[in-house]
PDB file of C-alpha atoms in Angstrom:
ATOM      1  CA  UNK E  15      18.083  30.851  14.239  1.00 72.00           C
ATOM      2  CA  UNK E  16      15.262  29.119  16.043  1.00 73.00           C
ATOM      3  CA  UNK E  17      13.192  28.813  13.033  1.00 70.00           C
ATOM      4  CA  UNK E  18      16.382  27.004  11.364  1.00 75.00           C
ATOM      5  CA  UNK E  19      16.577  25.157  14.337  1.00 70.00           C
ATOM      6  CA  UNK E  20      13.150  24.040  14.132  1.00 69.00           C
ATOM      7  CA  UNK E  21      13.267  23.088  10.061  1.00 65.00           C
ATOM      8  CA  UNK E  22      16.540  20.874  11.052  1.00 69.00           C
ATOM      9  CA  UNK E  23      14.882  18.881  13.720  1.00 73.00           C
ATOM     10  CA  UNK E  24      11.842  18.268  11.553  1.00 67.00           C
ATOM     11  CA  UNK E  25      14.022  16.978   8.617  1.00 65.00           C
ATOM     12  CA  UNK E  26      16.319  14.818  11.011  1.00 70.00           C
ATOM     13  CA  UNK E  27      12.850  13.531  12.216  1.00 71.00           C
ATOM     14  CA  UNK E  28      12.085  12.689   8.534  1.00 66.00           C
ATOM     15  CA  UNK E  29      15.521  11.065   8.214  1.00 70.00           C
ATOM     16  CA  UNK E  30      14.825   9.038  11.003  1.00 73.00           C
ATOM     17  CA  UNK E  31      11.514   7.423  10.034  1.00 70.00           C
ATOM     18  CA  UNK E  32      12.708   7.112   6.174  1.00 67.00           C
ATOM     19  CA  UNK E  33      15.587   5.141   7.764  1.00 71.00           C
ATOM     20  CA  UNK E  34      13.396   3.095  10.126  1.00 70.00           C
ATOM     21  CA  UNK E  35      11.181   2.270   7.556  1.00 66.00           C
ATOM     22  CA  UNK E  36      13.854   1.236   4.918  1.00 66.00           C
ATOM     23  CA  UNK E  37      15.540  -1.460   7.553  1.00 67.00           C
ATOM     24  CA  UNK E  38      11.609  -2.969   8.273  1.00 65.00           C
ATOM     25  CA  UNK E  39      11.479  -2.974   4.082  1.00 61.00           C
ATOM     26  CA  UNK E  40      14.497  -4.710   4.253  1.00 57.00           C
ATOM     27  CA  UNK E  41      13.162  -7.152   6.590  1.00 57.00           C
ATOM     28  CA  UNK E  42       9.958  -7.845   5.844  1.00 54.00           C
ATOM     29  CA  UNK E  43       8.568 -10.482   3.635  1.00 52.00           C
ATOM     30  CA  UNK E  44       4.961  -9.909   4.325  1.00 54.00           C
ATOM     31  CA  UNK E  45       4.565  -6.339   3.711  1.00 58.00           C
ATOM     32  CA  UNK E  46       0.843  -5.802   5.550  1.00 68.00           C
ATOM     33  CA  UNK E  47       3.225  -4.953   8.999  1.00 75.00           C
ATOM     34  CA  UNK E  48       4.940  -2.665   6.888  1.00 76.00           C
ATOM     35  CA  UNK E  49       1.918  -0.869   5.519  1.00 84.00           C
ATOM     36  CA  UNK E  50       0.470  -0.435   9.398  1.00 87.00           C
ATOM     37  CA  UNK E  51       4.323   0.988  10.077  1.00 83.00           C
ATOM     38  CA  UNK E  52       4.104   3.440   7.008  1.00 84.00           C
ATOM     39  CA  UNK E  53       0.741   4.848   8.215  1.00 90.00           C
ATOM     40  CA  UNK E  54       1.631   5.262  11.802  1.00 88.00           C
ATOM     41  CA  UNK E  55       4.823   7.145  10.923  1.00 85.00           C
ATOM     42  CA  UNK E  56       2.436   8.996   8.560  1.00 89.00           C
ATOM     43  CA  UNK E  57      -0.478  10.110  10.880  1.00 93.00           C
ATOM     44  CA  UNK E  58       2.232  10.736  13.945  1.00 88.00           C
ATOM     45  CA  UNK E  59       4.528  13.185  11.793  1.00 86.00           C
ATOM     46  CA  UNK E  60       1.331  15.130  10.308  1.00 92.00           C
ATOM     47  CA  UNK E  61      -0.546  15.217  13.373  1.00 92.00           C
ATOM     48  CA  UNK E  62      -3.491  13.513  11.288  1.00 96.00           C
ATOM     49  CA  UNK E  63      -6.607  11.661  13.387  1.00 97.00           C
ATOM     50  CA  UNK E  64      -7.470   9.766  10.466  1.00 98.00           C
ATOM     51  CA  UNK E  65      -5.194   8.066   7.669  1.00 97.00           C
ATOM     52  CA  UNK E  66      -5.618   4.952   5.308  1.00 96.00           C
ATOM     53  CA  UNK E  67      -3.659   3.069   3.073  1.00 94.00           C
ATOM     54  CA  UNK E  68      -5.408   1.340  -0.357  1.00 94.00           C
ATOM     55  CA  UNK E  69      -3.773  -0.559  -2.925  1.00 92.00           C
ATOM     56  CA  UNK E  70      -4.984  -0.920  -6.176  1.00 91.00           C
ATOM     57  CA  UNK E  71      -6.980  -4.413  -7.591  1.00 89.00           C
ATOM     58  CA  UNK E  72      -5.878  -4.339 -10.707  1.00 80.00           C
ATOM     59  CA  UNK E  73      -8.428  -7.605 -11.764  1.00 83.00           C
ATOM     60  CA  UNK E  74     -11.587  -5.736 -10.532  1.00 84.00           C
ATOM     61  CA  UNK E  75     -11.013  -2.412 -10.284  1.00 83.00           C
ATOM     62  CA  UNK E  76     -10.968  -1.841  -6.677  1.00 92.00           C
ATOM     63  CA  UNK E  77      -9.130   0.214  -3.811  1.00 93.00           C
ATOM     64  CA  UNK E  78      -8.579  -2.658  -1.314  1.00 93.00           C
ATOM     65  CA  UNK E  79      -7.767  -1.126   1.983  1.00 94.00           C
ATOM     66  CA  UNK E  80      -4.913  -2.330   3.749  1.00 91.00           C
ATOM     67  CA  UNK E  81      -4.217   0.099   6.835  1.00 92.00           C
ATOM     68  CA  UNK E  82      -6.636   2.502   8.271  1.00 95.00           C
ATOM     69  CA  UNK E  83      -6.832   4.330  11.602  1.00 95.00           C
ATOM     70  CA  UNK E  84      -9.825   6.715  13.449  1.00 95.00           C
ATOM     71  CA  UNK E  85     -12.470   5.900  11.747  1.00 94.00           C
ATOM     72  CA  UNK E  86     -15.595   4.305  13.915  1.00 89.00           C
ATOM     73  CA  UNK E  87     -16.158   2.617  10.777  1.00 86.00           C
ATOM     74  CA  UNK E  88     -13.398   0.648   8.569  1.00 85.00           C
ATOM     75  CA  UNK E  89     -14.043   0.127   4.592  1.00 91.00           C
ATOM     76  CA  UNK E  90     -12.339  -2.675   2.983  1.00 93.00           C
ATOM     77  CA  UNK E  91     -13.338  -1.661  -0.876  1.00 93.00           C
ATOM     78  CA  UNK E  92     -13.901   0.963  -2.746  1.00 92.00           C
ATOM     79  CA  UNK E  93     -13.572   2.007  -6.414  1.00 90.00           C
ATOM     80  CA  UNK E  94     -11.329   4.523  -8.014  1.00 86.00           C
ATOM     81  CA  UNK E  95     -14.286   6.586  -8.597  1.00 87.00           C
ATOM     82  CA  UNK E  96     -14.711   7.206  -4.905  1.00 91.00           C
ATOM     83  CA  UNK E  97     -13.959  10.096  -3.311  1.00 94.00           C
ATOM     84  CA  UNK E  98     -10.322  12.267  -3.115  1.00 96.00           C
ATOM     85  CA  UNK E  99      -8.618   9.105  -3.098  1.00 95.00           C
ATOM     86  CA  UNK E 100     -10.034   7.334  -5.955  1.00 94.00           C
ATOM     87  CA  UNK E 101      -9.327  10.693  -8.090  1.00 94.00           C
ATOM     88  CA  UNK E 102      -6.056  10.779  -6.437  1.00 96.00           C
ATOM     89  CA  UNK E 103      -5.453   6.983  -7.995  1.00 94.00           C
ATOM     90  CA  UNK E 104      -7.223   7.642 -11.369  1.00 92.00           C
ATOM     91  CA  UNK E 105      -4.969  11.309 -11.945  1.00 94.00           C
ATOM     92  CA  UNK E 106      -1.751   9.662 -10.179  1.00 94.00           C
ATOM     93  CA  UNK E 107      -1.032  13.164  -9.136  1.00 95.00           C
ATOM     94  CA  UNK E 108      -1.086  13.961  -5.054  1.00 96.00           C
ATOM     95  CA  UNK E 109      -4.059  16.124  -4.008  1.00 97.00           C
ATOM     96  CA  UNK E 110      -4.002  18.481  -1.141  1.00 97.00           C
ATOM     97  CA  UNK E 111      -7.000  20.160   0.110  1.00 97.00           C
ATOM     98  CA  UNK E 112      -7.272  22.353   2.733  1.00 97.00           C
ATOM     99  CA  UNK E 113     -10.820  23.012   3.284  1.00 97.00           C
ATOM    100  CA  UNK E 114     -12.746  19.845   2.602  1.00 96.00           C
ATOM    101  CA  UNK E 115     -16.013  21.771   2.389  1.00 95.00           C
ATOM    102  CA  UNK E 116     -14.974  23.096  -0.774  1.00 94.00           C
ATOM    103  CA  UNK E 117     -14.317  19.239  -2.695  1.00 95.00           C
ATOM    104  CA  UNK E 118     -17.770  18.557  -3.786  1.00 93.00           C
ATOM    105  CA  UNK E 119     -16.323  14.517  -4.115  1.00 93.00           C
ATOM    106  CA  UNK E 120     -15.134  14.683  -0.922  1.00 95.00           C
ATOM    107  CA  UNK E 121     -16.763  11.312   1.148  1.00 94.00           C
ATOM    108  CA  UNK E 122     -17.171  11.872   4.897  1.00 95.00           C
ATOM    109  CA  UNK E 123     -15.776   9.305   7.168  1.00 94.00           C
ATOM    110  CA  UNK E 124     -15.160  11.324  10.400  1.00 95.00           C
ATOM    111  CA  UNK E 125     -19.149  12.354  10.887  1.00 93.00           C
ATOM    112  CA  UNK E 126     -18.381  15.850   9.880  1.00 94.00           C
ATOM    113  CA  UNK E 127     -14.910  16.573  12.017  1.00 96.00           C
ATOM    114  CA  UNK E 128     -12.552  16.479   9.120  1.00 97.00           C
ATOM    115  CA  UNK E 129     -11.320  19.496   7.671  1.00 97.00           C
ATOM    116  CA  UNK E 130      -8.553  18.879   5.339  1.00 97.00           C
ATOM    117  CA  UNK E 131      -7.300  15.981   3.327  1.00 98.00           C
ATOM    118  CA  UNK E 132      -3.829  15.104   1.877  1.00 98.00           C
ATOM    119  CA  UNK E 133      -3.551  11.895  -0.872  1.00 97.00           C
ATOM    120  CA  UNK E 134      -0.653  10.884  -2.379  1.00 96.00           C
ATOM    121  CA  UNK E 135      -0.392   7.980  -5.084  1.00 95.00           C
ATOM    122  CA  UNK E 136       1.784   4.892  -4.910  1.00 94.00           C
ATOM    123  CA  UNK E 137       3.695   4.435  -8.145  1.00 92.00           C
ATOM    124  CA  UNK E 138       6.272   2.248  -9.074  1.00 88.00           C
ATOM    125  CA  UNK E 139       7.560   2.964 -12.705  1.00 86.00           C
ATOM    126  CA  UNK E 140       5.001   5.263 -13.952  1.00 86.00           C
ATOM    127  CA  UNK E 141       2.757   2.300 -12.591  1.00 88.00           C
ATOM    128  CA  UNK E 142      -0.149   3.581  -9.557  1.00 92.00           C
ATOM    129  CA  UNK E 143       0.248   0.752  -7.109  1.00 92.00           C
ATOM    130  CA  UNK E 144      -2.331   2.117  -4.605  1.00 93.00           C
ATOM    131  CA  UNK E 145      -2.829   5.638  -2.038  1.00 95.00           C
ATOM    132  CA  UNK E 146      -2.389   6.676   1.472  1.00 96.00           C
ATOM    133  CA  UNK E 147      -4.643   9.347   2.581  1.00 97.00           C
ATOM    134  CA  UNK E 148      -4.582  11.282   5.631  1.00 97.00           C
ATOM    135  CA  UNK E 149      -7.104  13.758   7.207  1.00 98.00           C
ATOM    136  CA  UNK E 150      -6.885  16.570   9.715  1.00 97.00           C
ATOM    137  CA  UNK E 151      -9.472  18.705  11.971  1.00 96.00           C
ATOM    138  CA  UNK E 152      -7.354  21.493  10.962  1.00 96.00           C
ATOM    139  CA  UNK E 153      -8.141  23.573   7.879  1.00 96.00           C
ATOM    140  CA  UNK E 154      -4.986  23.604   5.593  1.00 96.00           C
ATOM    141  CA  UNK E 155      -3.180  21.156   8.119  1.00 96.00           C
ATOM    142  CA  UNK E 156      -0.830  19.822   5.580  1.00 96.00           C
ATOM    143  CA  UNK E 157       1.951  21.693   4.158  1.00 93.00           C
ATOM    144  CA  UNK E 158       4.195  21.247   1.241  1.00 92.00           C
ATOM    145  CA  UNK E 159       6.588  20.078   3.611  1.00 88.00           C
ATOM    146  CA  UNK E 160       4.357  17.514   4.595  1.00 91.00           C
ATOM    147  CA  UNK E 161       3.546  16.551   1.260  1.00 94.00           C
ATOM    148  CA  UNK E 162       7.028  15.628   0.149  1.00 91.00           C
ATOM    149  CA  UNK E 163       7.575  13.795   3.444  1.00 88.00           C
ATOM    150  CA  UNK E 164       4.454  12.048   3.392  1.00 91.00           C
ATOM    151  CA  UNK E 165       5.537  11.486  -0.906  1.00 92.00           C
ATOM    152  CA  UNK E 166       8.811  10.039   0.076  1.00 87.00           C
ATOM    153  CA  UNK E 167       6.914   7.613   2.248  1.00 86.00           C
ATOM    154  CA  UNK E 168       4.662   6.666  -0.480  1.00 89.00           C
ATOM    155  CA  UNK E 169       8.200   5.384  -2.489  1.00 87.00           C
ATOM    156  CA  UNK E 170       8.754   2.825   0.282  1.00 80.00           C
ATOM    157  CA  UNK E 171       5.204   1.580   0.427  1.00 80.00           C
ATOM    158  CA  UNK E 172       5.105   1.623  -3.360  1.00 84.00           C
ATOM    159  CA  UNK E 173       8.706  -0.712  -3.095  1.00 80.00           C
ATOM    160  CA  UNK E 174       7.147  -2.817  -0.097  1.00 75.00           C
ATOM    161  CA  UNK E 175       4.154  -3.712  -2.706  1.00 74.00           C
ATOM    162  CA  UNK E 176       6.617  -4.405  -5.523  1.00 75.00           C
ATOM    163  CA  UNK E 177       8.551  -6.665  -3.012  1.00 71.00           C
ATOM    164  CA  UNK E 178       5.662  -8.043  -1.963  1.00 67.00           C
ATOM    165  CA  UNK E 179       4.520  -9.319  -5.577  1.00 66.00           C
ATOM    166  CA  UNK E 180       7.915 -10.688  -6.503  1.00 65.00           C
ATOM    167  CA  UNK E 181       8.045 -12.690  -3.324  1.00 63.00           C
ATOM    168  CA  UNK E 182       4.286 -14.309  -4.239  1.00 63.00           C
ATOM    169  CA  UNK E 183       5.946 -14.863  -7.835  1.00 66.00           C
ATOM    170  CA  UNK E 184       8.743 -16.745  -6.664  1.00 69.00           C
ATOM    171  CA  UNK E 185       6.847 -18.961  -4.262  1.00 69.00           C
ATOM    172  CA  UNK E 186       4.296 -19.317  -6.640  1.00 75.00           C
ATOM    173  CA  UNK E 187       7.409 -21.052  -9.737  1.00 78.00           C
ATOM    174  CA  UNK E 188       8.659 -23.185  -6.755  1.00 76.00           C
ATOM    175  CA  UNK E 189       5.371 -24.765  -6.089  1.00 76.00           C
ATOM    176  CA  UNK E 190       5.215 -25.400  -9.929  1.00 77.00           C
ATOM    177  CA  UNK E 191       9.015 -26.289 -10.739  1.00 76.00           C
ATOM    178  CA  UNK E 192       8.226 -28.674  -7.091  1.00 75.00           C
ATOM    179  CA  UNK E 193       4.971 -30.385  -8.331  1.00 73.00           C
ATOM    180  CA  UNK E 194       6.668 -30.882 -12.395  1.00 75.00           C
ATOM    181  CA  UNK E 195       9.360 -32.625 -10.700  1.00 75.00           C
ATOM    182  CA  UNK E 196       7.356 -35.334  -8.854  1.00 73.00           C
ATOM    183  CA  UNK E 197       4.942 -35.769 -11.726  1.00 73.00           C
ATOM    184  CA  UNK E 198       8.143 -36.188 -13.591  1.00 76.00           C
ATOM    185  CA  UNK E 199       9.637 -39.274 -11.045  1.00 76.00           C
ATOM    186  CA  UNK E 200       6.034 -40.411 -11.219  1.00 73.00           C
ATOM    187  CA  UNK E 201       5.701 -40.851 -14.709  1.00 72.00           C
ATOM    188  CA  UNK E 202       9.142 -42.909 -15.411  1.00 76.00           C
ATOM    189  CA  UNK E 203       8.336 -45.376 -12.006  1.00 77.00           C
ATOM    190  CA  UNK E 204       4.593 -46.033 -13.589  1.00 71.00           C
ATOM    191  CA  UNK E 205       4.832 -46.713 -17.601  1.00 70.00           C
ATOM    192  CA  UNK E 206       1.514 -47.395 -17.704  1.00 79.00           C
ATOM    193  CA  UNK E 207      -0.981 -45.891 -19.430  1.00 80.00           C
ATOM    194  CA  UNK E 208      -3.927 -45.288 -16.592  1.00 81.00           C
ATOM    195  CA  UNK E 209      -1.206 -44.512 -14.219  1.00 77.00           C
ATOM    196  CA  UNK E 210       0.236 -41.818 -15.881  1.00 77.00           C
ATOM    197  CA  UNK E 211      -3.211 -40.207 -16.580  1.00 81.00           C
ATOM    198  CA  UNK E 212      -3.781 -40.395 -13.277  1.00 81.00           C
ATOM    199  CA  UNK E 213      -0.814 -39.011 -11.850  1.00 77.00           C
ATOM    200  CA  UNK E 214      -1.636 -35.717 -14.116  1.00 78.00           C
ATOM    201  CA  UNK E 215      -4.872 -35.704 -13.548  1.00 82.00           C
ATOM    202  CA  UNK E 216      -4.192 -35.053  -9.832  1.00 79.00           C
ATOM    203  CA  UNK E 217      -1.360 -32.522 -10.845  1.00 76.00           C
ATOM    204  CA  UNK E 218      -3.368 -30.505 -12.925  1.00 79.00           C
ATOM    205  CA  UNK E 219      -5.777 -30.393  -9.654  1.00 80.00           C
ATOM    206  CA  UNK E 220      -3.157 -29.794  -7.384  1.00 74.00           C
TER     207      UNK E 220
END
């Protein structure tokens, strides 16, 4: 009974931040507060000392970290060659290792504390958006349990992103549909020739 006990409270807890985070999704237009929210609800449910959160650069190849947390030292790059996380990114398949000593990739960030590492990919539609990874001091800290949990999170993040890029989208076709307009009321006040150059001239720039 107490061991059911316990399994219920930890899945209400899940509940709970899943909820929490799906009203900030709902709410947020800028998603970089979501992505700190995502990996605090991460690190605090796992117990973890260190966590990140990288989203893919799909122009240059590139992890581009956009959370991270315990580490004396704070990357902004790094490739998808690099480490558990880049193979996490390049396999789209979450890795769990419970003795780090034994990943030969494995990139030290903690100065030797960390023991075990969990990664699990963002994907939206069979597309990797990016990866949160989390570390322990604990050998085989993170169970399958925490895996799904920490997978279910990685659905929001991955929908925050998505949001995210249709919001740029749409801002970016009203600044266009805005500047064809008054090149448009430009060109039938000013008939002539240099005048209309102009006017496009500075569009084109704009």
């Amino acid at each position: 009974y107490a061991h059911t006990d316990m399994a219920l409270t930890r899945r209400v807890s899940q509940l709970a931040i899943l909820e929490s985070v799906g009203r900030e999704l709902s709410a947020a237009i800028n998603s970089e507060r979501l992505f700190e929210l995502i990996l605090n609800y991460a690190m605090e449910f796992t117990n973890s000392l260190w966590g990140e959160l990288a989203l893919v650069n799909a122009q240059n190849r590139l992890l581009e970290v956009k959370a991270a947390q315990g580490y004396s030292q704070q990357r902004k790059t790094f490739t998808i060659r690099d480490g558990i996380s880049g193979r996490t990114v390049a396999s789209q398949k979450a890795i769990n290792i419970g003795d780090v000593s034994t990943a030969p990739e494995f990139i030290d960030k903690t100065g030797g504390m960390a023991r075990s590492i969990l990664c699990i990919p963002l994907i939206h539609e069979e597309r990797v958006l990016g990866v949160i990874s989390l570390e322990s001091d604990r050998k085989d800290a993170y169970s399958s349990s925490d895996q799904a949990f920490i997978s279910q999170l990685a659905v929001q993040a991955a929908v925050a992103v998505v949001n995210a890029e249709l919001y740029s989208e749409t801002q970016r076709r009203l600044r266009e549909q805005s500047v064809l307009y008054l090149v448009g009321m430009q060109l039938v006040s000013s008939p002539e020739l240099d005048k209309v150059l102009q006017t496009v001239a500075r569009s084109i720039e704009a």
